[in-house]
Coordinates of C-alpha atoms in Angstrom, one line a residue:
Chain A
M1 CA -17.2 -11.8 -22.2
A2 CA -16.0 -11.6 -18.6
E3 CA -12.7 -10.1 -19.8
A4 CA -14.5 -6.9 -20.7
Q5 CA -15.3 -6.3 -17.1
P6 CA -12.9 -4.3 -14.9
F7 CA -10.9 -6.4 -12.5
T8 CA -12.1 -4.7 -9.4
I9 CA -13.9 -5.4 -6.1
E10 CA -17.0 -3.5 -7.4
Q11 CA -17.1 -5.9 -10.4
W12 CA -16.5 -8.9 -8.1
Y13 CA -19.6 -8.0 -6.1
N14 CA -21.5 -7.5 -9.4
F15 CA -20.7 -11.0 -10.3
L16 CA -21.7 -12.2 -6.9
S17 CA -25.1 -10.5 -7.4
E18 CA -25.4 -12.9 -10.4
G19 CA -24.6 -15.8 -8.2
K20 CA -21.0 -16.3 -9.5
L21 CA -17.8 -16.7 -7.4
M22 CA -15.0 -15.2 -9.5
A23 CA -11.3 -14.6 -9.1
V24 CA -8.7 -12.9 -11.3
R25 CA -5.9 -14.7 -13.1
C26 CA -2.9 -13.2 -14.8
R27 CA -2.5 -14.4 -18.3
N28 CA 1.2 -13.5 -18.2
C29 CA 2.5 -15.2 -15.1
G30 CA -0.5 -17.3 -13.9
A31 CA -0.9 -15.6 -10.5
K32 CA -4.5 -15.7 -9.1
Y33 CA -6.2 -13.0 -7.0
L34 CA -9.1 -13.0 -4.6
P35 CA -9.8 -10.2 -3.8
P36 CA -9.4 -9.2 -7.5
K37 CA -7.0 -6.4 -8.6
P38 CA -6.7 -4.5 -11.8
V39 CA -3.0 -5.1 -12.3
C40 CA -1.1 -8.2 -11.5
T41 CA 1.2 -7.3 -8.6
N42 CA 3.4 -10.3 -9.1
C43 CA 4.6 -9.3 -12.6
Y44 CA 2.7 -5.9 -13.1
S45 CA 1.0 -7.2 -16.3
R46 CA -2.4 -5.9 -17.2
R47 CA -3.2 -9.1 -19.2
L48 CA -5.8 -10.4 -16.8
E49 CA -8.9 -12.6 -17.0
W50 CA -11.8 -13.5 -14.8
I51 CA -12.0 -17.1 -13.8
S52 CA -14.9 -18.8 -12.0
L53 CA -14.3 -20.7 -8.8
K54 CA -16.3 -23.7 -7.5
P55 CA -18.3 -22.0 -4.7
T56 CA -17.4 -24.6 -2.1
G57 CA -14.4 -24.7 0.1
R58 CA -12.9 -25.9 3.4
L59 CA -13.2 -24.1 6.7
I60 CA -9.7 -23.3 8.0
T61 CA -10.6 -21.4 11.2
Y62 CA -13.7 -20.0 12.9
T63 CA -15.1 -18.1 15.9
I64 CA -18.5 -17.3 17.4
I65 CA -19.0 -13.6 17.7
H66 CA -21.0 -12.4 20.7
V67 CA -20.2 -8.6 20.6
A68 CA -20.8 -6.9 17.3
P69 CA -21.2 -3.5 15.8
E70 CA -24.7 -2.1 15.5
R71 CA -25.2 -3.3 11.9
F72 CA -24.7 -6.9 12.9
Q73 CA -26.4 -6.9 16.4
Q74 CA -29.4 -8.7 15.0
F75 CA -27.3 -11.8 14.2
V76 CA -25.4 -12.3 17.5
P77 CA -24.2 -14.8 18.5
Y78 CA -23.0 -15.6 15.0
A79 CA -20.4 -18.0 13.6
Y80 CA -17.6 -16.4 11.5
G81 CA -14.8 -18.2 9.6
I82 CA -12.3 -18.2 6.8
V83 CA -13.0 -20.6 3.9
E84 CA -10.3 -21.7 1.5
F85 CA -11.4 -22.4 -2.1
E86 CA -9.3 -24.0 -4.9
D87 CA -5.7 -22.8 -5.4
G88 CA -5.5 -21.5 -1.7
L89 CA -7.9 -18.5 -2.5
R90 CA -9.7 -17.5 0.7
L91 CA -12.7 -15.4 1.9
P92 CA -13.8 -14.5 5.4
G93 CA -17.5 -14.5 6.3
M94 CA -20.4 -15.5 8.5
I95 CA -21.4 -19.2 8.7
R96 CA -25.2 -19.5 8.8
D97 CA -27.8 -22.3 8.7
I98 CA -25.8 -24.5 11.0
D99 CA -25.9 -25.4 14.7
H100 CA -22.8 -23.8 16.2
G101 CA -21.9 -27.1 17.9
E102 CA -21.6 -28.8 14.6
I103 CA -19.0 -26.4 13.1
Q104 CA -15.5 -28.0 12.7
I105 CA -12.3 -26.9 11.2
G106 CA -11.8 -28.7 7.9
M107 CA -15.5 -29.0 7.1
E108 CA -16.9 -28.2 3.6
L109 CA -19.0 -25.0 3.2
E110 CA -20.6 -23.3 0.3
L111 CA -20.9 -19.6 -0.6
S112 CA -24.3 -18.1 -0.6
F113 CA -25.5 -14.4 -0.6
E114 CA -28.3 -12.0 0.0
P115 CA -29.1 -9.2 -2.5
A116 CA -27.8 -5.7 -1.8
V117 CA -30.1 -3.5 0.3
E118 CA -27.9 -0.6 1.4
D119 CA -27.2 2.6 -0.5
W120 CA -23.5 2.4 0.0
P121 CA -21.8 0.3 -0.9
K122 CA -24.3 -1.5 -3.2
W123 CA -22.9 -4.9 -2.5
P124 CA -24.7 -8.1 -1.7
R125 CA -23.7 -9.7 1.5
Y126 CA -22.3 -13.2 1.1
Y127 CA -22.0 -15.9 3.8
F128 CA -21.2 -19.6 4.1
R129 CA -23.5 -22.5 4.8
P130 CA -23.2 -26.3 4.9
V131 CA -23.1 -28.0 1.5
K132 CA -26.5 -29.6 0.7
H133 CA -25.8 -33.1 -0.5
Chain B
M1 CA 25.4 0.2 13.4
R2 CA 25.1 -2.9 15.7
G3 CA 24.3 -1.8 19.3
K4 CA 25.1 1.8 18.6
P5 CA 22.6 4.2 20.2
L6 CA 20.2 5.6 17.6
V7 CA 18.7 8.1 20.0
A8 CA 18.4 8.7 23.8
V9 CA 15.2 8.7 25.7
V10 CA 15.7 11.4 28.3
S11 CA 12.2 11.5 29.8
A12 CA 8.8 10.0 29.5
G13 CA 5.3 10.3 31.0
I14 CA 1.8 9.0 30.7
S15 CA -1.6 10.2 31.9
K16 CA -3.6 8.0 34.2
F17 CA -5.2 5.3 32.0
G18 CA -8.8 4.4 32.4
R19 CA -12.2 6.0 32.2
M20 CA -11.3 9.6 32.5
D21 CA -14.7 11.3 32.1
A22 CA -13.6 14.8 32.8
Y23 CA -10.8 14.7 30.3
T24 CA -10.8 15.2 26.5
G25 CA -7.9 13.8 24.4
R26 CA -6.0 17.1 24.5
D27 CA -6.3 17.2 28.3
L28 CA -4.9 13.7 28.6
F29 CA -2.1 14.5 26.3
L30 CA -1.1 17.5 28.4
E31 CA -1.1 15.3 31.5
A32 CA 1.4 13.0 29.8
V33 CA 3.5 15.9 28.6
D34 CA 3.5 17.4 32.1
E35 CA 4.8 14.3 33.8
T36 CA 7.5 14.1 31.0
F37 CA 8.6 17.7 31.6
N38 CA 8.5 17.3 35.4
R39 CA 10.9 14.3 35.2
C40 CA 13.3 16.4 33.1
P41 CA 13.9 19.8 34.8
N42 CA 16.9 20.6 32.5
L43 CA 14.6 20.6 29.5
D44 CA 13.3 24.0 28.4
P45 CA 10.1 23.0 26.5
K46 CA 9.8 26.3 24.7
M47 CA 13.4 26.4 23.5
D48 CA 14.6 22.8 23.2
I49 CA 11.9 20.9 21.4
D50 CA 12.4 20.9 17.7
A51 CA 9.3 18.9 16.6
V52 CA 6.4 16.8 17.7
F53 CA 5.3 13.4 16.3
V54 CA 2.1 12.1 17.8
G55 CA 0.1 8.9 17.2
M56 CA -3.7 8.7 17.2
M57 CA -5.8 6.0 15.6
S58 CA -9.2 7.4 15.0
E59 CA -10.9 10.8 14.4
A60 CA -14.2 9.1 15.1
F61 CA -14.0 8.9 18.9
E62 CA -13.9 12.6 19.5
H63 CA -15.0 13.8 16.0
Q64 CA -11.7 15.5 15.8
G65 CA -9.3 15.5 12.9
H66 CA -6.1 17.5 12.3
V67 CA -5.0 16.7 15.8
A68 CA -1.2 17.1 15.6
P69 CA -1.1 20.9 15.7
M70 CA -4.0 21.0 18.2
L71 CA -2.1 18.6 20.6
S72 CA 1.1 20.5 20.2
H73 CA -0.6 23.8 20.8
S74 CA -2.5 22.3 23.8
A75 CA 0.8 21.3 25.3
G76 CA 2.1 24.9 24.9
L77 CA 4.5 24.0 22.1
L78 CA 3.1 26.3 19.4
S79 CA 6.5 26.8 17.8
A80 CA 7.2 23.0 17.4
P81 CA 5.9 21.7 14.1
A82 CA 3.7 18.6 14.6
I83 CA 2.7 15.6 12.5
R84 CA 0.2 12.8 13.4
T85 CA 1.0 9.2 12.6
E86 CA -1.6 6.5 12.1
V87 CA -1.1 2.7 11.8
A88 CA -4.1 1.7 14.0
C89 CA -3.0 0.5 17.5
A90 CA 0.7 1.0 16.6
S91 CA 0.2 4.7 15.9
S92 CA 2.5 6.0 18.6
A93 CA 5.3 3.4 18.0
A94 CA 5.2 4.8 14.4
A95 CA 5.6 8.3 15.9
L96 CA 8.6 7.2 17.8
R97 CA 10.2 5.6 14.7
L98 CA 9.6 8.8 12.7
G99 CA 11.1 10.8 15.5
I100 CA 14.2 8.5 15.4
F101 CA 14.5 9.0 11.7
S102 CA 14.2 12.8 12.1
I103 CA 17.1 12.8 14.6
L104 CA 19.2 10.4 12.6
S105 CA 18.7 12.6 9.5
G106 CA 20.4 15.4 11.3
M107 CA 17.4 17.7 11.0
Y108 CA 16.4 17.7 14.6
D109 CA 18.2 17.3 18.0
V110 CA 15.3 17.0 20.5
V111 CA 11.9 15.6 19.6
L112 CA 8.7 15.1 21.6
V113 CA 6.9 11.9 20.6
G114 CA 3.6 10.8 22.0
G115 CA 0.2 9.3 21.5
V116 CA -3.4 9.7 22.7
E117 CA -6.8 8.1 22.4
K118 CA -10.0 9.2 24.1
M119 CA -12.3 6.2 23.8
T120 CA -14.7 5.7 26.7
K121 CA -17.3 8.3 25.8
R122 CA -18.6 5.9 23.2
T123 CA -20.8 2.9 23.6
T124 CA -19.2 -0.5 23.2
P125 CA -20.8 -1.2 19.8
E126 CA -19.6 2.3 18.6
A127 CA -16.1 1.6 19.9
T128 CA -16.2 -1.8 18.3
E129 CA -17.1 -0.3 15.0
F130 CA -14.5 2.5 15.1
L131 CA -11.7 0.0 16.0
G132 CA -13.0 -2.3 13.3
M133 CA -12.3 0.3 10.7
A134 CA -8.7 -0.9 10.9
A135 CA -9.8 -4.2 9.4
D136 CA -10.3 -4.7 5.6
F137 CA -13.6 -3.0 4.6
P138 CA -14.8 -4.9 1.5
F139 CA -14.4 -8.4 2.9
E140 CA -13.8 -8.3 6.7
Q141 CA -15.9 -5.3 8.0
W142 CA -18.6 -5.9 5.4
T143 CA -19.1 -9.5 6.4
G144 CA -19.3 -8.8 10.1
V145 CA -15.9 -9.4 11.6
T146 CA -14.8 -7.6 14.8
F147 CA -11.3 -7.2 16.3
P148 CA -11.9 -9.8 19.0
G149 CA -13.3 -11.9 16.1
L150 CA -10.0 -11.6 14.1
Y151 CA -7.9 -12.6 17.1
A152 CA -10.3 -15.4 17.9
L153 CA -9.7 -16.7 14.4
M154 CA -6.0 -16.7 15.2
A155 CA -6.6 -18.3 18.6
M156 CA -8.6 -21.1 17.1
A157 CA -5.9 -21.7 14.4
H158 CA -3.2 -21.7 17.2
M159 CA -5.3 -24.1 19.3
H160 CA -5.9 -26.4 16.4
K161 CA -2.3 -26.5 15.2
Y162 CA -0.4 -26.5 18.6
G163 CA -3.0 -27.6 21.2
T164 CA -2.8 -24.2 22.9
S165 CA -5.6 -24.1 25.6
E166 CA -8.0 -21.5 26.9
E167 CA -6.4 -22.0 30.4
Q168 CA -3.0 -21.0 29.0
M169 CA -4.5 -17.9 27.4
G170 CA -6.2 -17.2 30.7
L171 CA -2.9 -17.3 32.6
V172 CA -1.7 -14.3 30.5
A173 CA -4.7 -12.3 31.9
V174 CA -4.0 -13.5 35.4
K175 CA -0.3 -12.4 35.1
N176 CA -1.1 -9.0 33.6
H177 CA -3.8 -8.2 36.1
H178 CA -1.3 -9.1 38.9
N179 CA 1.2 -6.6 37.4
G180 CA -1.5 -4.0 36.8
A181 CA -2.5 -4.1 40.4
L182 CA 1.0 -2.8 41.2
N183 CA 0.8 0.1 38.7
P184 CA -0.9 3.3 40.0
K185 CA -1.5 4.5 36.4
A186 CA -3.3 1.3 35.3
H187 CA -6.9 1.2 34.3
L188 CA -7.7 -1.9 36.3
Q189 CA -5.6 -2.3 39.5
R190 CA -7.0 -5.6 40.7
E191 CA -6.0 -9.2 40.5
V192 CA -8.2 -11.8 38.8
T193 CA -8.3 -15.6 39.3
L194 CA -8.0 -18.1 36.4
D195 CA -11.6 -19.2 37.3
K196 CA -12.9 -15.7 36.9
V197 CA -11.1 -15.3 33.5
L198 CA -12.5 -18.6 32.3
S199 CA -16.0 -18.0 33.5
S200 CA -16.2 -14.4 32.1
R201 CA -18.7 -13.7 29.4
M202 CA -17.9 -14.8 25.8
I203 CA -16.9 -12.0 23.4
A204 CA -15.7 -14.1 20.4
Y205 CA -15.2 -17.7 21.1
P206 CA -12.7 -18.8 22.5
L207 CA -11.9 -15.2 23.7
K208 CA -13.8 -14.1 26.8
L209 CA -14.1 -10.7 28.4
Y210 CA -10.9 -11.2 30.4
D211 CA -9.0 -12.3 27.3
C212 CA -9.6 -8.8 25.9
S213 CA -7.7 -5.6 26.5
L214 CA -9.6 -2.6 27.8
I215 CA -11.3 0.3 26.0
S216 CA -9.5 3.1 27.8
D217 CA -8.7 6.8 27.7
G218 CA -5.0 7.8 28.0
A219 CA -2.0 9.5 26.6
S220 CA 1.7 9.0 26.5
C221 CA 4.8 11.0 25.8
A222 CA 8.6 10.7 25.6
I223 CA 11.5 13.1 24.8
I224 CA 14.1 11.7 22.5
T225 CA 17.4 13.3 21.7
R226 CA 20.7 12.9 19.8
P227 CA 22.7 10.4 22.0
D228 CA 25.6 12.8 22.4
I229 CA 23.6 15.6 24.0
A230 CA 21.4 13.3 26.2
R231 CA 23.4 14.1 29.4
K232 CA 22.5 17.8 29.0
F233 CA 19.0 16.7 30.0
T234 CA 19.5 13.8 32.4
D235 CA 22.1 11.7 34.3
T236 CA 20.2 8.5 33.5
P237 CA 19.4 8.4 29.7
V238 CA 18.1 5.2 28.2
Y239 CA 19.3 4.5 24.6
I240 CA 17.2 3.1 21.8
I241 CA 19.6 0.7 20.1
G242 CA 17.2 -1.1 17.7
S243 CA 14.1 -0.1 15.8
G244 CA 12.3 -2.6 13.6
H245 CA 9.1 -2.2 11.5
G246 CA 7.2 -4.8 9.5
S247 CA 4.1 -4.7 7.3
D248 CA 1.7 -7.4 6.1
A249 CA -1.6 -7.8 4.2
L250 CA -4.4 -5.9 5.9
G251 CA -6.8 -8.8 5.6
L252 CA -6.1 -11.7 7.9
F253 CA -7.6 -14.0 5.3
E254 CA -4.9 -12.9 2.8
R255 CA -2.0 -14.1 5.1
D256 CA -0.5 -17.6 4.7
D257 CA 0.0 -18.3 8.4
L258 CA -2.8 -17.6 10.9
T259 CA -0.8 -18.6 14.0
S260 CA 2.0 -16.1 13.7
L261 CA 2.4 -12.4 12.7
M262 CA 4.9 -12.0 9.9
A263 CA 5.0 -8.2 10.6
T264 CA 6.3 -9.0 14.1
R265 CA 8.9 -11.5 12.9
R266 CA 10.2 -8.9 10.4
A267 CA 10.2 -6.1 12.9
A268 CA 12.0 -8.2 15.5
K269 CA 14.6 -9.4 13.0
E270 CA 15.4 -5.8 12.0
A271 CA 15.5 -4.6 15.6
Y272 CA 17.6 -7.5 17.0
E273 CA 20.1 -7.2 14.2
M274 CA 20.4 -3.4 14.6
A275 CA 20.9 -3.8 18.4
G276 CA 23.3 -6.7 18.0
I277 CA 21.4 -8.8 20.5
E278 CA 19.5 -12.0 20.6
P279 CA 16.1 -12.7 22.2
K280 CA 17.8 -14.3 25.2
D281 CA 19.5 -11.0 26.0
V282 CA 16.2 -9.3 26.7
D283 CA 15.7 -8.6 30.5
V284 CA 12.2 -7.1 30.4
A285 CA 9.6 -6.7 27.7
E286 CA 6.3 -4.9 27.0
V287 CA 4.4 -6.8 24.3
H288 CA 1.1 -6.1 22.5
D289 CA -1.4 -8.1 24.5
C290 CA -4.5 -6.7 22.9
F291 CA -5.9 -10.2 23.4
T292 CA -4.3 -13.0 25.5
I293 CA -3.6 -15.0 22.4
A294 CA -1.7 -12.0 21.0
E295 CA 0.8 -12.2 23.9
I296 CA 1.3 -15.9 23.4
M297 CA 2.0 -15.4 19.7
A298 CA 4.3 -12.5 20.6
Y299 CA 6.4 -14.9 22.8
E300 CA 6.9 -17.0 19.7
D301 CA 7.3 -14.3 17.1
L302 CA 9.8 -12.4 19.2
G303 CA 11.9 -15.5 19.7
F304 CA 11.4 -15.8 23.4
C305 CA 10.3 -19.4 22.7
K306 CA 9.8 -21.7 19.7
P307 CA 6.7 -21.5 17.5
G308 CA 3.8 -23.4 19.2
E309 CA 5.4 -23.2 22.7
G310 CA 3.9 -19.9 23.8
G311 CA 1.3 -21.7 25.9
R312 CA 3.9 -23.6 27.8
F313 CA 6.0 -20.5 28.1
I314 CA 3.4 -18.8 30.3
E315 CA 2.5 -22.1 32.1
D316 CA 6.2 -22.4 33.1
G317 CA 6.1 -18.9 34.7
T318 CA 9.0 -17.5 32.6
P319 CA 7.2 -14.2 31.8
M320 CA 5.9 -13.6 35.4
L321 CA 7.2 -10.5 37.3
D322 CA 9.6 -12.8 39.3
G323 CA 10.3 -15.0 36.3
E324 CA 13.3 -15.2 34.0
L325 CA 11.9 -12.8 31.4
P326 CA 9.2 -10.6 32.9
V327 CA 6.6 -9.5 30.2
N328 CA 4.2 -6.7 30.6
T329 CA 5.3 -5.5 34.0
S330 CA 3.0 -2.5 33.5
G331 CA -0.1 -4.7 33.4
G332 CA 0.0 -4.6 29.6
L333 CA -2.9 -3.6 27.4
K334 CA -4.9 -6.1 29.4
A335 CA -4.8 -4.3 32.8
K336 CA -3.0 -1.0 32.3
G337 CA -5.5 -0.3 29.5
H338 CA -5.3 0.2 25.7
P339 CA -6.0 3.7 24.6
V340 CA -4.9 2.6 21.2
G341 CA -3.0 5.6 19.9
A342 CA -1.1 6.0 23.3
T343 CA -0.1 2.4 23.7
G344 CA 3.2 2.3 21.8
I345 CA 4.8 5.1 23.7
A346 CA 3.2 4.0 27.0
Q347 CA 5.2 0.7 26.5
I348 CA 8.4 2.8 26.0
Y349 CA 7.5 4.7 29.3
E350 CA 7.4 1.4 31.2
I351 CA 10.7 0.2 29.8
F352 CA 12.2 3.7 30.5
L353 CA 11.0 3.3 34.2
Q354 CA 12.4 -0.2 34.4
L355 CA 15.8 0.6 32.9
T356 CA 16.2 3.7 35.2
G357 CA 15.1 1.8 38.3
Q358 CA 12.0 3.8 38.8
A359 CA 9.3 1.1 38.4
D360 CA 8.7 0.9 42.1
K361 CA 6.8 -2.3 43.2
R362 CA 7.1 -3.8 39.7
Q363 CA 10.8 -3.1 39.4
V364 CA 12.8 -5.9 37.7
D365 CA 16.1 -6.1 39.5
G366 CA 19.2 -5.5 37.4
C367 CA 17.5 -5.2 34.0
R368 CA 19.6 -3.6 31.3
I369 CA 17.9 -4.5 28.0
G370 CA 14.2 -3.8 27.4
L371 CA 12.0 -4.5 24.4
A372 CA 8.7 -2.9 23.3
H373 CA 6.4 -4.6 20.8
N374 CA 3.5 -2.7 19.4
V375 CA 1.1 -4.2 16.8
G376 CA -1.4 -2.4 14.5
G377 CA -4.8 -3.9 13.9
S378 CA -4.8 -7.7 13.3
G379 CA -1.1 -7.6 12.6
A380 CA -0.6 -5.7 9.3
S381 CA 1.8 -3.4 11.2
C382 CA 4.3 -4.1 13.9
F383 CA 7.1 -2.1 15.5
V384 CA 9.8 -3.5 17.8
H385 CA 12.1 -1.2 19.8
I386 CA 15.1 -2.3 21.9
L387 CA 16.3 -0.1 24.6
R388 CA 19.5 -0.2 26.8
G389 CA 19.9 1.3 30.1
E390 CA 23.2 2.3 31.8
M391 CA 22.6 0.4 35.0

C-alpha cells in the first residue's frame, strides 16, 4: 500500500519512524530518488512508487566535527559522513557507536534512528553505525 | 561577444574588514560606498546612479530583513531603486551579475553594486547555525552537518582520491596570511607559519582553525557603467569581459563528484568563452578560499592546473605573490576576512586595484587580466568574472 503515500520528504521520515529506509522509483523511466520527490524530474511523470532499500551502505567520505551549532553541542566531537546505498543513492549523517580511529572510507555502515522529540519538524533523527555481524 | 567589454568598473571600495564593534551593517556599507565615491570625483551620486543591487546572505545576524532600500537610503541614494540578491556566500557576485544584465538590457547606464554582512556580534555557535542555513535542511542541517564539515567531507574525498595532504592545504593558509599582512583593510594582518596552521585546534577533521576563513564584518561596493561612457568617470576604467554562473544540487550528498565543484566548472567555462581567453591568460586571481581545500579545488576547477594537482600547484609556489599566477593577493577570505555577503564584490575591488596599479605592497607587476571566483554555500552556486585593465 506504499503507493498510496505521498512521495515527499515528510512521508520518507514517516517511513523512517517505522524503521524503513525507502526511496522513490519512477514507473515510467525507472529513475530513483533519495531524497524522494512527488514528480519524476527526469521525465516529469507522476507514475511513482516507493521502494525499500537495504539499510546498509558504504562510507564514501567522512569528517570529525568539533565545532557545532547549539543543538548538536552535546555530541561533539562527532563523526559525520556520506553513505552510499544501492543504485548510488546516498544520505549524509552522523556515525555513532564507533571509535573514531576505526572509521575508514569504504567501510560498511547501517542506518539507525531515534524517535522524533521536537515539535518541528516532527522527524526522527537517523544516524549510521557499524554493521553488527 | 568574445572579449567585448560587457560593462566598465569605474570605481570600487570596501570597508575595513574585521571585528567592527561600533558599526552596524548599514554603517559598514556606507564606509564602502564612501571610498567608492572618493575614488571617483567625477561621479555625481545623486544624479548618476540609476539603481542599486546589493548582496547579503542572512537576515538572522542583525535581525534585519528588507535591507536593499535601507542600505540605499543609508548611502544617501534614496532615489535609486534597490534590490537585494541572495545566493549564500556568493550573494554580491550575484548582485554584480544582475547589475551587468541591467546595463546590457539598455535599461540603466550607471549602477551601484555591493554587499554587506555584519557577523561578529553573534557567538560562534550562532554564526555556525546561521551560515549552516545555506545547507540542505531536511538531510544536512537536520543530521548535524556544519559548513566546515561539508568542506571537510570534500577535503577527505580529495585526499583519498589524489593524495592531497594537510600540509598542502596549510600552505594555502600561509600564503594568504602573508598577503593579508600587506593589506591594511584585512581582518588579520599577520603571517602564520605552517607549524602554527597544522597545530591549530581541530574544527572539522582534517580542517583546523587556520584552514577556515574568518567570521568578519565588512561591506563592499563598485560602480559599473556602460563601457562607452566609462571615461566620463575615470581615466583608468577596468572592463568586465566575462561573466559566468553555475548552479548545482544544494545537498553535497546529491552531487556525483565530491572532489570538484561543477558550478565552478560551468561558471568558468561560460566566463572564459565570453572573454575569449584561456586559464593561462589570467595574470591575477581572487578565488573563494572559504576553506583551504576550497582554494585547492578552485585551482583545478578554474583550469589553473589539472584535476588532482591543486596540492602540488601550491607546493610549487605558482600562486604566491611573486609566483607565476598570484592568487588571493588581498589575503583572501582566509586573512582579509569573509563577511559573506560582501565577499564577491570585495574580490572585484582587489582585482580593480591590481589592474589599475593601486594595490601598493601587493601589486602584481604588469597584470592585465584578472579573475574573481565566488562560491555560494558548499558549491551549489558559483560566479566567475573576468576583468581586463588597460595597462
